[in-house]
Structure formats: structure tokens, C-alpha cells
Backbone as JSON Lines, residues from 0, in Angstrom:
{"i":0,"aa":"M","n":[174.82,-39.15,123.51],"ca":[174.34,-38.75,125.04],"c":[173.99,-37.29,125.3]}
{"i":1,"aa":"A","n":[173.37,-37.29,126.01],"ca":[173.07,-36.01,126.94],"c":[174.39,-35.53,127.56]}
{"i":2,"aa":"D","n":[174.52,-34.2,128.01],"ca":[175.29,-33.9,129.26],"c":[174.97,-33.8,130.23]}
{"i":3,"aa":"L","n":[175.46,-34.61,131.36],"ca":[174.76,-34.97,132.73],"c":[175.66,-34.25,133.67]}
{"i":4,"aa":"T","n":[176.54,-33.4,133.11],"ca":[177.09,-32.48,134.17],"c":[175.94,-31.78,135.02]}
{"i":5,"aa":"P","n":[175.88,-31.61,136.23],"ca":[174.84,-30.83,137.04],"c":[175.3,-29.28,136.92]}
{"i":6,"aa":"T","n":[174.03,-28.48,136.48],"ca":[174.43,-27.04,136.55],"c":[173.16,-26.71,137.7]}
{"i":7,"aa":"P","n":[173.65,-24.71,138.3],"ca":[172.3,-24.4,138.71],"c":[171.36,-24.97,138.24]}
{"i":8,"aa":"D","n":[170.61,-24.65,136.85],"ca":[169.4,-25.03,136.72],"c":[169.06,-26.43,136.75]}
{"i":9,"aa":"R","n":[170.05,-27.3,137.03],"ca":[169.73,-28.95,137.12],"c":[170.82,-29.54,137.66]}
{"i":10,"aa":"P","n":[170.16,-29.03,139.01],"ca":[171.75,-29.35,140.2],"c":[171.18,-31.25,140.67]}
{"i":11,"aa":"G","n":[172.46,-31.5,140.75],"ca":[173.01,-32.87,141.37],"c":[174.32,-33.33,140.99]}
{"i":12,"aa":"L","n":[174.38,-34.14,141.35],"ca":[175.36,-35.36,141.76],"c":[175.66,-36.11,140.06]}
{"i":13,"aa":"H","n":[177.49,-36.22,139.36],"ca":[177.22,-36.87,138.36],"c":[178.88,-37.09,138.91]}
{"i":14,"aa":"V","n":[178.74,-38.95,138.55],"ca":[180.13,-39.45,138.82],"c":[180.5,-40.31,137.48]}
{"i":15,"aa":"S","n":[181.94,-40.51,136.88],"ca":[182.0,-41.11,135.56],"c":[183.69,-41.93,135.79]}
{"i":16,"aa":"K","n":[183.49,-43.36,135.58],"ca":[184.95,-44.03,135.92],"c":[184.46,-44.57,134.67]}
{"i":17,"aa":"P","n":[185.45,-44.26,133.48],"ca":[185.17,-44.64,132.15],"c":[185.44,-46.19,132.0]}
{"i":18,"aa":"S","n":[186.74,-46.57,132.74],"ca":[187.47,-48.03,132.86],"c":[188.09,-48.13,134.86]}
{"i":19,"aa":"P","n":[188.05,-49.37,134.7],"ca":[188.72,-50.13,136.19],"c":[189.83,-49.35,135.96]}
{"i":20,"aa":"N","n":[190.87,-48.85,134.9],"ca":[192.17,-48.39,135.41],"c":[192.33,-46.96,135.52]}
{"i":21,"aa":"A","n":[191.0,-46.38,134.8],"ca":[190.83,-44.75,134.94],"c":[190.78,-44.17,136.21]}
{"i":22,"aa":"P","n":[190.77,-43.21,136.48],"ca":[190.71,-42.44,138.05],"c":[189.26,-41.98,137.72]}
{"i":23,"aa":"A","n":[188.25,-41.58,138.48],"ca":[187.07,-41.81,138.53],"c":[186.9,-39.9,138.79]}
{"i":24,"aa":"T","n":[185.83,-39.32,138.22],"ca":[185.44,-37.75,138.12],"c":[184.13,-37.9,138.88]}
{"i":25,"aa":"G","n":[184.0,-36.96,139.29],"ca":[183.18,-36.41,140.04],"c":[182.32,-34.76,140.08]}
{"i":26,"aa":"S","n":[181.22,-34.55,139.97],"ca":[180.72,-32.96,140.29],"c":[179.46,-32.67,140.65]}
{"i":27,"aa":"A","n":[179.46,-31.97,141.44],"ca":[178.24,-31.63,142.28],"c":[177.67,-30.57,142.47]}
{"i":28,"aa":"V","n":[176.44,-29.71,142.3],"ca":[175.84,-28.5,142.11],"c":[174.45,-28.83,143.04]}
{"i":29,"aa":"C","n":[174.39,-28.07,144.33],"ca":[172.96,-28.33,144.81],"c":[172.17,-26.96,144.77]}
{"i":30,"aa":"H","n":[170.99,-27.45,144.66],"ca":[170.46,-26.28,144.77],"c":[170.18,-24.88,145.72]}
{"i":31,"aa":"C","n":[170.91,-25.45,147.04],"ca":[171.51,-24.16,147.83],"c":[172.71,-23.55,147.61]}
{"i":32,"aa":"G","n":[173.09,-23.87,146.46],"ca":[174.21,-22.91,145.72],"c":[175.91,-23.77,145.94]}
{"i":33,"aa":"A","n":[175.92,-24.54,146.67],"ca":[177.28,-24.97,146.97],"c":[177.79,-26.03,145.52]}
{"i":34,"aa":"T","n":[178.72,-26.11,145.35],"ca":[179.18,-26.88,144.15],"c":[180.62,-27.58,144.52]}
{"i":35,"aa":"A","n":[181.39,-28.43,143.96],"ca":[182.55,-29.3,143.94],"c":[182.71,-30.53,142.65]}
{"i":36,"aa":"T","n":[183.79,-30.76,142.6],"ca":[184.79,-31.04,141.74],"c":[185.52,-32.13,142.68]}
{"i":37,"aa":"A","n":[185.59,-33.3,141.88],"ca":[187.06,-34.0,142.24],"c":[187.48,-35.15,141.19]}
{"i":38,"aa":"T","n":[188.58,-35.29,141.51],"ca":[189.13,-36.66,140.61],"c":[190.2,-37.68,141.32]}
{"i":39,"aa":"G","n":[189.79,-38.44,140.83],"ca":[190.17,-39.91,141.59],"c":[189.16,-40.5,142.45]}
{"i":40,"aa":"D","n":[189.52,-41.78,142.6],"ca":[188.67,-42.46,143.51],"c":[188.21,-42.1,144.73]}
{"i":41,"aa":"A","n":[189.34,-41.81,145.4],"ca":[189.25,-41.32,147.11],"c":[188.48,-40.03,147.42]}
{"i":42,"aa":"Q","n":[188.88,-39.55,146.64],"ca":[188.53,-38.04,145.88],"c":[186.98,-37.87,145.78]}
{"i":43,"aa":"V","n":[186.08,-38.71,144.84],"ca":[184.95,-38.8,144.42],"c":[184.59,-39.29,145.35]}
{"i":44,"aa":"K","n":[184.72,-40.48,146.66],"ca":[184.11,-40.82,147.53],"c":[183.63,-40.16,148.23]}
{"i":45,"aa":"A","n":[184.75,-39.41,148.93],"ca":[184.6,-38.23,149.74],"c":[183.38,-37.52,149.12]}
{"i":46,"aa":"L","n":[183.56,-36.96,148.07],"ca":[182.39,-36.1,147.39],"c":[181.24,-36.22,147.75]}
{"i":47,"aa":"V","n":[180.99,-38.16,147.01],"ca":[179.44,-38.84,147.44],"c":[179.06,-38.7,148.4]}
{"i":48,"aa":"D","n":[180.28,-38.85,149.88],"ca":[180.01,-39.49,151.04],"c":[179.06,-37.84,151.53]}
{"i":49,"aa":"G","n":[180.03,-36.35,151.37],"ca":[179.86,-35.35,151.6],"c":[178.27,-34.94,150.54]}
{"i":50,"aa":"W","n":[178.04,-35.16,149.65],"ca":[176.76,-34.84,149.05],"c":[175.79,-35.49,150.16]}
{"i":51,"aa":"T","n":[175.53,-36.94,150.21],"ca":[174.61,-37.7,150.68],"c":[174.27,-37.18,152.18]}
{"i":52,"aa":"T","n":[175.81,-36.59,152.81],"ca":[175.45,-36.01,154.65],"c":[174.8,-34.65,154.48]}
{"i":53,"aa":"H","n":[175.22,-33.52,153.22],"ca":[174.63,-32.08,153.71],"c":[173.98,-31.87,151.97]}
{"i":54,"aa":"H","n":[173.59,-32.48,151.27],"ca":[173.06,-32.08,150.23],"c":[172.35,-32.45,149.54]}
{"i":55,"aa":"G","n":[171.64,-32.34,148.33],"ca":[170.53,-33.26,147.91],"c":[169.19,-33.8,148.8]}
{"i":56,"aa":"A","n":[169.06,-34.83,148.96],"ca":[168.23,-34.63,149.76],"c":[168.11,-34.89,151.02]}
{"i":57,"aa":"A","n":[169.18,-34.01,151.8],"ca":[169.79,-34.36,153.23],"c":[169.18,-32.94,153.66]}
{"i":58,"aa":"H","n":[168.64,-31.8,152.62],"ca":[168.08,-30.63,153.04],"c":[166.68,-30.29,152.08]}
{"i":59,"aa":"D","n":[165.92,-29.6,152.62],"ca":[165.32,-29.08,151.64],"c":[165.56,-27.62,150.63]}
{"i":60,"aa":"R","n":[164.3,-27.26,149.85],"ca":[165.03,-26.72,149.15],"c":[165.12,-25.46,149.7]}
{"i":61,"aa":"T","n":[164.97,-24.8,150.61],"ca":[165.1,-22.94,151.09],"c":[166.72,-23.4,151.87]}
{"i":62,"aa":"G","n":[167.38,-24.57,151.22],"ca":[169.3,-24.59,151.78],"c":[169.59,-24.42,153.1]}
{"i":63,"aa":"R","n":[168.17,-25.24,153.52],"ca":[168.74,-25.58,155.28],"c":[169.3,-27.18,155.19]}
């Protein structure tokens, strides 16, 4: 399986939860240079919410 972890060359958001009893993990890299990681269901939810609000499609490739 390919490594889906985002990098500066391949920005994005990756979330993993291997089983219902395991904590979720997440990582994000934006084309504007912002990076973040999270462990635990609540922290990963906050990471996803922040990414959705402030990065990814929320701003254009100039970093605005």
C-alpha cells in the first residue's frame, strides 16, 4: 500500500483509525506551508475541522 502521509510535495489531509478501539491519528500539510498532526479522536476531529476551515480548498494556492 502506498504511503498516504501528506508532504510539502503532496499536500493534503490523512486520517487513520485502524479499529474502533484504537485512537485516530491524523496529519495535514497545506500548500501554504502549515503542518499539523493529532492523536486521539477528539484531537483528530479538531484537526479536520481546522483544515476544512483554514486550509485545503478554504484558500487559494497563494496561501490566502
